């Protein structure tokens, strides 16, 4: 998989890909991450990529021309499955969406900034709009890092135990059940006996029941969906 990220502040995006699972995925050639500084695609003085919005109002807007130049250059070199715009008013990221995107080959991610992008960018170039939650960040860079992490960890070979991703929360529209590790007795607080029984069927049933109950208590909306 190749992911091209268009951003105004590329330095903000470097560290997430220089450690842990994402770094290993890159080193194993399972994914390529390419950062593109949008300011390299403007011909205006002071590397300007934003301007005042028509009709008045507070906040600057990212202009269409440098975005068009960057996306057009990338598309001239290869085909892309999606051009994703990270924006608070996009579809809220969920596990099903991450699963689907992990099967793609090439993705472009456009990080919003200021008040957002000229609407014509969304109309002409963007194929998918994604939000990581109902709140506003200073820019789309951190959202892009979250989206990349949720996708890349699902690529076969990235995780040490590939079945781990299949048992994550939300894979079956349920939250995860309680989990425990050693010691089995910590200051009188015991691990549930069923988990120590070695009876896998009983363990699986216990986990299913606890996952369902936790979902009912904390996220009943998932069951409604």
PDB file of C-alpha atoms in Angstrom:
ATOM      1  CA  UNK A   1       0.000   0.000   0.000  1.00  0.00           C
ATOM      2  CA  UNK A   2       1.093   3.563  -0.717  1.00  0.00           C
ATOM      3  CA  UNK A   3      -0.336   6.564   1.149  1.00  0.00           C
ATOM      4  CA  UNK A   4       0.377  10.126  -0.008  1.00  0.00           C
ATOM      5  CA  UNK A   5      -0.463  12.807   2.566  1.00  0.00           C
ATOM      6  CA  UNK A   6      -0.898  16.418   1.469  1.00  0.00           C
ATOM      7  CA  UNK A   7      -0.276  18.813   4.340  1.00  0.00           C
ATOM      8  CA  UNK A   8       0.678  22.361   5.264  1.00  0.00           C
ATOM      9  CA  UNK A   9       2.821  21.166   8.196  1.00  0.00           C
ATOM     10  CA  UNK A  10       4.636  17.937   7.187  1.00  0.00           C
ATOM     11  CA  UNK A  11       6.869  18.022  10.279  1.00  0.00           C
ATOM     12  CA  UNK A  12       3.795  17.353  12.414  1.00  0.00           C
ATOM     13  CA  UNK A  13       3.333  14.016  10.651  1.00  0.00           C
ATOM     14  CA  UNK A  14       6.857  12.621  10.729  1.00  0.00           C
ATOM     15  CA  UNK A  15       7.052  11.214  14.256  1.00  0.00           C
ATOM     16  CA  UNK A  16       4.012   8.859  14.079  1.00  0.00           C
ATOM     17  CA  UNK A  17       5.742   6.945  11.300  1.00  0.00           C
ATOM     18  CA  UNK A  18       9.152   6.788  13.004  1.00  0.00           C
ATOM     19  CA  UNK A  19       8.262   4.439  15.850  1.00  0.00           C
ATOM     20  CA  UNK A  20       6.538   1.204  16.808  1.00  0.00           C
ATOM     21  CA  UNK A  21       4.177  -0.678  14.484  1.00  0.00           C
ATOM     22  CA  UNK A  22       3.998   1.942  11.726  1.00  0.00           C
ATOM     23  CA  UNK A  23       7.787   2.165  11.517  1.00  0.00           C
ATOM     24  CA  UNK A  24       8.067  -1.627  11.268  1.00  0.00           C
ATOM     25  CA  UNK A  25       5.434  -1.731   8.535  1.00  0.00           C
ATOM     26  CA  UNK A  26       7.439   0.772   6.501  1.00  0.00           C
ATOM     27  CA  UNK A  27      10.721  -1.059   7.106  1.00  0.00           C
ATOM     28  CA  UNK A  28       9.123  -4.333   5.976  1.00  0.00           C
ATOM     29  CA  UNK A  29       7.975  -2.598   2.759  1.00  0.00           C
ATOM     30  CA  UNK A  30       4.343  -3.335   3.555  1.00  0.00           C
ATOM     31  CA  UNK A  31       3.409   0.336   3.225  1.00  0.00           C
ATOM     32  CA  UNK A  32       4.912   3.515   1.778  1.00  0.00           C
ATOM     33  CA  UNK A  33       4.189   6.897   3.352  1.00  0.00           C
ATOM     34  CA  UNK A  34       4.932  10.035   1.340  1.00  0.00           C
ATOM     35  CA  UNK A  35       4.424  13.526   2.772  1.00  0.00           C
ATOM     36  CA  UNK A  36       3.823  16.439   0.400  1.00  0.00           C
ATOM     37  CA  UNK A  37       4.201  20.034   1.535  1.00  0.00           C
ATOM     38  CA  UNK A  38       1.368  21.941  -0.102  1.00  0.00           C
ATOM     39  CA  UNK A  39       3.443  25.124  -0.046  1.00  0.00           C
ATOM     40  CA  UNK A  40       5.696  23.572  -2.694  1.00  0.00           C
ATOM     41  CA  UNK A  41       2.796  23.815  -5.149  1.00  0.00           C
ATOM     42  CA  UNK A  42       2.021  27.517  -4.920  1.00  0.00           C
ATOM     43  CA  UNK A  43       3.497  30.266  -7.078  1.00  0.00           C
ATOM     44  CA  UNK A  44       2.403  33.059  -4.732  1.00  0.00           C
ATOM     45  CA  UNK A  45       4.818  35.046  -2.596  1.00  0.00           C
ATOM     46  CA  UNK A  46       5.589  33.805   0.911  1.00  0.00           C
ATOM     47  CA  UNK A  47       4.383  30.320  -0.137  1.00  0.00           C
ATOM     48  CA  UNK A  48       0.768  31.389   0.413  1.00  0.00           C
ATOM     49  CA  UNK A  49      -1.804  28.606   0.104  1.00  0.00           C
ATOM     50  CA  UNK A  50      -4.799  30.307   1.764  1.00  0.00           C
ATOM     51  CA  UNK A  51      -6.942  33.390   1.221  1.00  0.00           C
ATOM     52  CA  UNK A  52      -9.981  35.215   2.589  1.00  0.00           C
ATOM     53  CA  UNK A  53     -13.351  33.629   1.919  1.00  0.00           C
ATOM     54  CA  UNK A  54     -15.812  35.168  -0.514  1.00  0.00           C
ATOM     55  CA  UNK A  55     -18.810  36.677   1.219  1.00  0.00           C
ATOM     56  CA  UNK A  56     -16.823  37.619   4.284  1.00  0.00           C
ATOM     57  CA  UNK A  57     -16.421  35.790   7.544  1.00  0.00           C
ATOM     58  CA  UNK A  58     -13.720  34.860  10.015  1.00  0.00           C
ATOM     59  CA  UNK A  59     -10.944  32.462   9.067  1.00  0.00           C
ATOM     60  CA  UNK A  60      -8.882  31.735   5.973  1.00  0.00           C
ATOM     61  CA  UNK A  61      -9.624  29.118   3.301  1.00  0.00           C
ATOM     62  CA  UNK A  62      -7.183  26.797   1.535  1.00  0.00           C
ATOM     63  CA  UNK A  63      -7.083  27.699  -2.162  1.00  0.00           C
ATOM     64  CA  UNK A  64      -7.878  25.243  -4.924  1.00  0.00           C
ATOM     65  CA  UNK A  65      -4.892  25.859  -7.252  1.00  0.00           C
ATOM     66  CA  UNK A  66      -2.028  24.396  -5.156  1.00  0.00           C
ATOM     67  CA  UNK A  67      -4.202  21.437  -4.155  1.00  0.00           C
ATOM     68  CA  UNK A  68      -5.109  20.816  -7.788  1.00  0.00           C
ATOM     69  CA  UNK A  69      -1.433  20.928  -8.804  1.00  0.00           C
ATOM     70  CA  UNK A  70      -0.386  18.467  -6.114  1.00  0.00           C
ATOM     71  CA  UNK A  71      -3.174  15.961  -6.714  1.00  0.00           C
ATOM     72  CA  UNK A  72      -2.793  16.207 -10.498  1.00  0.00           C
ATOM     73  CA  UNK A  73       0.947  15.522 -10.246  1.00  0.00           C
ATOM     74  CA  UNK A  74       0.360  12.446  -8.090  1.00  0.00           C
ATOM     75  CA  UNK A  75      -2.372  11.141 -10.377  1.00  0.00           C
ATOM     76  CA  UNK A  76      -0.120  11.569 -13.415  1.00  0.00           C
ATOM     77  CA  UNK A  77       2.338   9.122 -11.817  1.00  0.00           C
ATOM     78  CA  UNK A  78      -0.084   6.380 -10.664  1.00  0.00           C
ATOM     79  CA  UNK A  79      -3.746   5.609 -10.116  1.00  0.00           C
ATOM     80  CA  UNK A  80      -5.413   6.048  -6.725  1.00  0.00           C
ATOM     81  CA  UNK A  81      -8.298   4.198  -5.144  1.00  0.00           C
ATOM     82  CA  UNK A  82      -9.433   7.127  -2.987  1.00  0.00           C
ATOM     83  CA  UNK A  83      -8.723  10.805  -2.423  1.00  0.00           C
ATOM     84  CA  UNK A  84      -9.636  11.307   1.229  1.00  0.00           C
ATOM     85  CA  UNK A  85     -10.273  14.692   2.810  1.00  0.00           C
ATOM     86  CA  UNK A  86      -9.889  14.782   6.603  1.00  0.00           C
ATOM     87  CA  UNK A  87     -12.639  17.072   7.864  1.00  0.00           C
ATOM     88  CA  UNK A  88     -14.875  17.323  10.974  1.00  0.00           C
ATOM     89  CA  UNK A  89     -18.012  17.097   8.835  1.00  0.00           C
ATOM     90  CA  UNK A  90     -17.003  13.879   7.075  1.00  0.00           C
ATOM     91  CA  UNK A  91     -18.234  10.350   7.762  1.00  0.00           C
ATOM     92  CA  UNK A  92     -17.090   9.331  11.233  1.00  0.00           C
ATOM     93  CA  UNK A  93     -14.300   6.739  11.099  1.00  0.00           C
ATOM     94  CA  UNK A  94     -15.261   3.260  12.279  1.00  0.00           C
ATOM     95  CA  UNK A  95     -13.748  -0.211  12.142  1.00  0.00           C
ATOM     96  CA  UNK A  96     -15.681  -1.237   9.048  1.00  0.00           C
ATOM     97  CA  UNK A  97     -14.291   1.757   7.185  1.00  0.00           C
ATOM     98  CA  UNK A  98     -10.740   0.937   8.292  1.00  0.00           C
ATOM     99  CA  UNK A  99     -11.194  -2.683   7.189  1.00  0.00           C
ATOM    100  CA  UNK A 100     -12.312  -1.578   3.734  1.00  0.00           C
ATOM    101  CA  UNK A 101      -9.519   0.955   3.260  1.00  0.00           C
ATOM    102  CA  UNK A 102      -6.864  -1.556   4.343  1.00  0.00           C
ATOM    103  CA  UNK A 103      -7.626  -3.526   1.174  1.00  0.00           C
ATOM    104  CA  UNK A 104      -6.840  -0.589  -1.127  1.00  0.00           C
ATOM    105  CA  UNK A 105      -3.620  -0.068  -3.037  1.00  0.00           C
ATOM    106  CA  UNK A 106      -2.978   3.679  -3.236  1.00  0.00           C
ATOM    107  CA  UNK A 107      -4.558   6.448  -1.180  1.00  0.00           C
ATOM    108  CA  UNK A 108      -4.266  10.228  -1.104  1.00  0.00           C
ATOM    109  CA  UNK A 109      -5.083  12.004   2.159  1.00  0.00           C
ATOM    110  CA  UNK A 110      -5.658  15.744   2.171  1.00  0.00           C
ATOM    111  CA  UNK A 111      -5.293  17.451   5.534  1.00  0.00           C
ATOM    112  CA  UNK A 112      -7.610  20.379   6.077  1.00  0.00           C
ATOM    113  CA  UNK A 113      -6.399  23.540   7.774  1.00  0.00           C
ATOM    114  CA  UNK A 114      -7.730  26.956   8.742  1.00  0.00           C
ATOM    115  CA  UNK A 115     -11.483  27.044   7.952  1.00  0.00           C
ATOM    116  CA  UNK A 116     -11.068  24.230   5.438  1.00  0.00           C
ATOM    117  CA  UNK A 117     -10.676  23.958   1.669  1.00  0.00           C
ATOM    118  CA  UNK A 118     -12.391  25.708  -1.210  1.00  0.00           C
ATOM    119  CA  UNK A 119     -15.601  23.742  -1.847  1.00  0.00           C
ATOM    120  CA  UNK A 120     -14.501  23.087  -5.434  1.00  0.00           C
ATOM    121  CA  UNK A 121     -11.713  20.859  -4.095  1.00  0.00           C
ATOM    122  CA  UNK A 122     -14.340  18.669  -2.469  1.00  0.00           C
ATOM    123  CA  UNK A 123     -16.510  18.725  -5.569  1.00  0.00           C
ATOM    124  CA  UNK A 124     -13.785  17.966  -8.108  1.00  0.00           C
ATOM    125  CA  UNK A 125     -11.108  15.841  -6.444  1.00  0.00           C
ATOM    126  CA  UNK A 126     -12.234  14.294  -3.166  1.00  0.00           C
ATOM    127  CA  UNK A 127     -13.836  10.847  -3.312  1.00  0.00           C
ATOM    128  CA  UNK A 128     -14.301  10.343   0.425  1.00  0.00           C
ATOM    129  CA  UNK A 129     -14.561  12.632   3.454  1.00  0.00           C
ATOM    130  CA  UNK A 130     -13.618  11.248   6.867  1.00  0.00           C
ATOM    131  CA  UNK A 131     -13.812  12.597  10.410  1.00  0.00           C
ATOM    132  CA  UNK A 132     -12.274  11.012  13.507  1.00  0.00           C
ATOM    133  CA  UNK A 133     -14.920  12.492  15.802  1.00  0.00           C
ATOM    134  CA  UNK A 134     -17.348  15.290  16.481  1.00  0.00           C
ATOM    135  CA  UNK A 135     -14.789  17.893  17.453  1.00  0.00           C
ATOM    136  CA  UNK A 136     -12.455  20.325  15.697  1.00  0.00           C
ATOM    137  CA  UNK A 137      -8.655  20.072  15.524  1.00  0.00           C
ATOM    138  CA  UNK A 138      -6.196  22.735  14.378  1.00  0.00           C
ATOM    139  CA  UNK A 139      -5.643  20.719  11.214  1.00  0.00           C
ATOM    140  CA  UNK A 140      -6.171  17.342   9.625  1.00  0.00           C
ATOM    141  CA  UNK A 141      -2.655  16.052  10.266  1.00  0.00           C
ATOM    142  CA  UNK A 142      -3.391  14.263  13.538  1.00  0.00           C
ATOM    143  CA  UNK A 143      -6.577  12.862  12.021  1.00  0.00           C
ATOM    144  CA  UNK A 144      -4.546  11.548   9.074  1.00  0.00           C
ATOM    145  CA  UNK A 145      -2.129   9.853  11.485  1.00  0.00           C
ATOM    146  CA  UNK A 146      -5.049   8.194  13.294  1.00  0.00           C
ATOM    147  CA  UNK A 147      -6.571   7.042  10.011  1.00  0.00           C
ATOM    148  CA  UNK A 148      -3.237   5.662   8.791  1.00  0.00           C
ATOM    149  CA  UNK A 149      -2.704   3.737  12.020  1.00  0.00           C
ATOM    150  CA  UNK A 150      -6.189   2.220  11.886  1.00  0.00           C
ATOM    151  CA  UNK A 151      -5.586   1.073   8.297  1.00  0.00           C
ATOM    152  CA  UNK A 152      -1.952  -0.031   8.337  1.00  0.00           C
ATOM    153  CA  UNK A 153      -2.247  -2.297  11.388  1.00  0.00           C
ATOM    154  CA  UNK A 154      -4.773  -4.385   9.421  1.00  0.00           C
ATOM    155  CA  UNK A 155      -2.418  -5.104   6.518  1.00  0.00           C
ATOM    156  CA  UNK A 156      -1.293  -8.756   6.643  1.00  0.00           C
ATOM    157  CA  UNK A 157       2.206  -9.048   8.089  1.00  0.00           C
ATOM    158  CA  UNK A 158       2.153  -5.768  10.029  1.00  0.00           C
ATOM    159  CA  UNK A 159       1.143  -7.165  13.418  1.00  0.00           C
ATOM    160  CA  UNK A 160       3.144  -9.963  15.003  1.00  0.00           C
ATOM    161  CA  UNK A 161      -0.077 -11.907  15.572  1.00  0.00           C
ATOM    162  CA  UNK A 162      -2.423 -11.337  12.652  1.00  0.00           C
ATOM    163  CA  UNK A 163      -5.394 -12.793  14.512  1.00  0.00           C
ATOM    164  CA  UNK A 164      -5.058  -9.996  17.077  1.00  0.00           C
ATOM    165  CA  UNK A 165      -6.644  -7.463  14.724  1.00  0.00           C
ATOM    166  CA  UNK A 166      -9.546  -9.794  14.037  1.00  0.00           C
ATOM    167  CA  UNK A 167     -10.488  -9.844  17.722  1.00  0.00           C
ATOM    168  CA  UNK A 168     -10.261  -6.088  18.283  1.00  0.00           C
ATOM    169  CA  UNK A 169     -13.164  -4.086  19.618  1.00  0.00           C
ATOM    170  CA  UNK A 170     -15.743  -3.105  16.961  1.00  0.00           C
ATOM    171  CA  UNK A 171     -14.800  -5.901  14.539  1.00  0.00           C
ATOM    172  CA  UNK A 172     -18.124  -7.554  15.377  1.00  0.00           C
ATOM    173  CA  UNK A 173     -19.857  -4.327  16.434  1.00  0.00           C
ATOM    174  CA  UNK A 174     -19.146  -5.129  20.083  1.00  0.00           C
ATOM    175  CA  UNK A 175     -16.738  -3.710  22.634  1.00  0.00           C
ATOM    176  CA  UNK A 176     -13.963  -5.949  23.906  1.00  0.00           C
ATOM    177  CA  UNK A 177     -14.537  -8.099  26.988  1.00  0.00           C
ATOM    178  CA  UNK A 178     -12.408  -7.640  30.134  1.00  0.00           C
ATOM    179  CA  UNK A 179      -8.853  -8.968  29.781  1.00  0.00           C
ATOM    180  CA  UNK A 180      -6.344 -10.108  32.420  1.00  0.00           C
ATOM    181  CA  UNK A 181      -2.718 -11.164  32.735  1.00  0.00           C
ATOM    182  CA  UNK A 182      -0.384 -12.320  35.525  1.00  0.00           C
ATOM    183  CA  UNK A 183      -0.551 -12.487  38.483  1.00  0.00           C
ATOM    184  CA  UNK A 184      -3.840 -14.321  38.843  1.00  0.00           C
ATOM    185  CA  UNK A 185      -4.185 -12.984  42.410  1.00  0.00           C
ATOM    186  CA  UNK A 186      -3.248  -9.352  42.963  1.00  0.00           C
ATOM    187  CA  UNK A 187      -3.875  -8.156  46.509  1.00  0.00           C
ATOM    188  CA  UNK A 188      -6.929 -10.375  46.728  1.00  0.00           C
ATOM    189  CA  UNK A 189      -8.313  -9.323  43.345  1.00  0.00           C
ATOM    190  CA  UNK A 190      -8.705 -12.538  41.390  1.00  0.00           C
ATOM    191  CA  UNK A 191      -8.776 -13.295  37.677  1.00  0.00           C
ATOM    192  CA  UNK A 192     -12.149 -14.935  36.839  1.00  0.00           C
ATOM    193  CA  UNK A 193     -11.830 -18.666  37.352  1.00  0.00           C
ATOM    194  CA  UNK A 194     -13.177 -19.529  33.904  1.00  0.00           C
ATOM    195  CA  UNK A 195     -10.133 -17.889  32.256  1.00  0.00           C
ATOM    196  CA  UNK A 196      -7.855 -20.231  34.202  1.00  0.00           C
ATOM    197  CA  UNK A 197      -9.883 -23.349  33.413  1.00  0.00           C
ATOM    198  CA  UNK A 198      -8.297 -24.217  30.071  1.00  0.00           C
ATOM    199  CA  UNK A 199     -11.788 -24.957  28.728  1.00  0.00           C
ATOM    200  CA  UNK A 200     -11.743 -22.912  25.518  1.00  0.00           C
ATOM    201  CA  UNK A 201     -15.466 -23.219  24.760  1.00  0.00           C
ATOM    202  CA  UNK A 202     -16.379 -21.905  28.207  1.00  0.00           C
ATOM    203  CA  UNK A 203     -13.801 -19.129  27.863  1.00  0.00           C
ATOM    204  CA  UNK A 204     -15.190 -18.092  24.471  1.00  0.00           C
ATOM    205  CA  UNK A 205     -18.745 -18.067  25.823  1.00  0.00           C
ATOM    206  CA  UNK A 206     -17.665 -16.001  28.829  1.00  0.00           C
ATOM    207  CA  UNK A 207     -15.920 -13.474  26.590  1.00  0.00           C
ATOM    208  CA  UNK A 208     -18.922 -13.244  24.267  1.00  0.00           C
ATOM    209  CA  UNK A 209     -21.269 -12.632  27.207  1.00  0.00           C
ATOM    210  CA  UNK A 210     -19.010 -10.009  28.757  1.00  0.00           C
ATOM    211  CA  UNK A 211     -18.499  -8.232  25.419  1.00  0.00           C
ATOM    212  CA  UNK A 212     -22.250  -8.073  24.856  1.00  0.00           C
ATOM    213  CA  UNK A 213     -22.915  -6.821  28.378  1.00  0.00           C
ATOM    214  CA  UNK A 214     -20.195  -4.170  28.168  1.00  0.00           C
ATOM    215  CA  UNK A 215     -21.605  -2.971  24.854  1.00  0.00           C
ATOM    216  CA  UNK A 216     -25.131  -2.785  26.296  1.00  0.00           C
ATOM    217  CA  UNK A 217     -23.836  -0.763  29.242  1.00  0.00           C
ATOM    218  CA  UNK A 218     -21.459   1.594  27.445  1.00  0.00           C
ATOM    219  CA  UNK A 219     -22.375   1.739  23.759  1.00  0.00           C
ATOM    220  CA  UNK A 220     -25.963   0.563  23.238  1.00  0.00           C
ATOM    221  CA  UNK A 221     -25.961   2.555  19.989  1.00  0.00           C
ATOM    222  CA  UNK A 222     -23.736  -0.127  18.436  1.00  0.00           C
ATOM    223  CA  UNK A 223     -26.392  -2.750  19.023  1.00  0.00           C
ATOM    224  CA  UNK A 224     -29.065  -0.498  17.532  1.00  0.00           C
ATOM    225  CA  UNK A 225     -26.998  -0.107  14.366  1.00  0.00           C
TER     226      UNK A 225
END
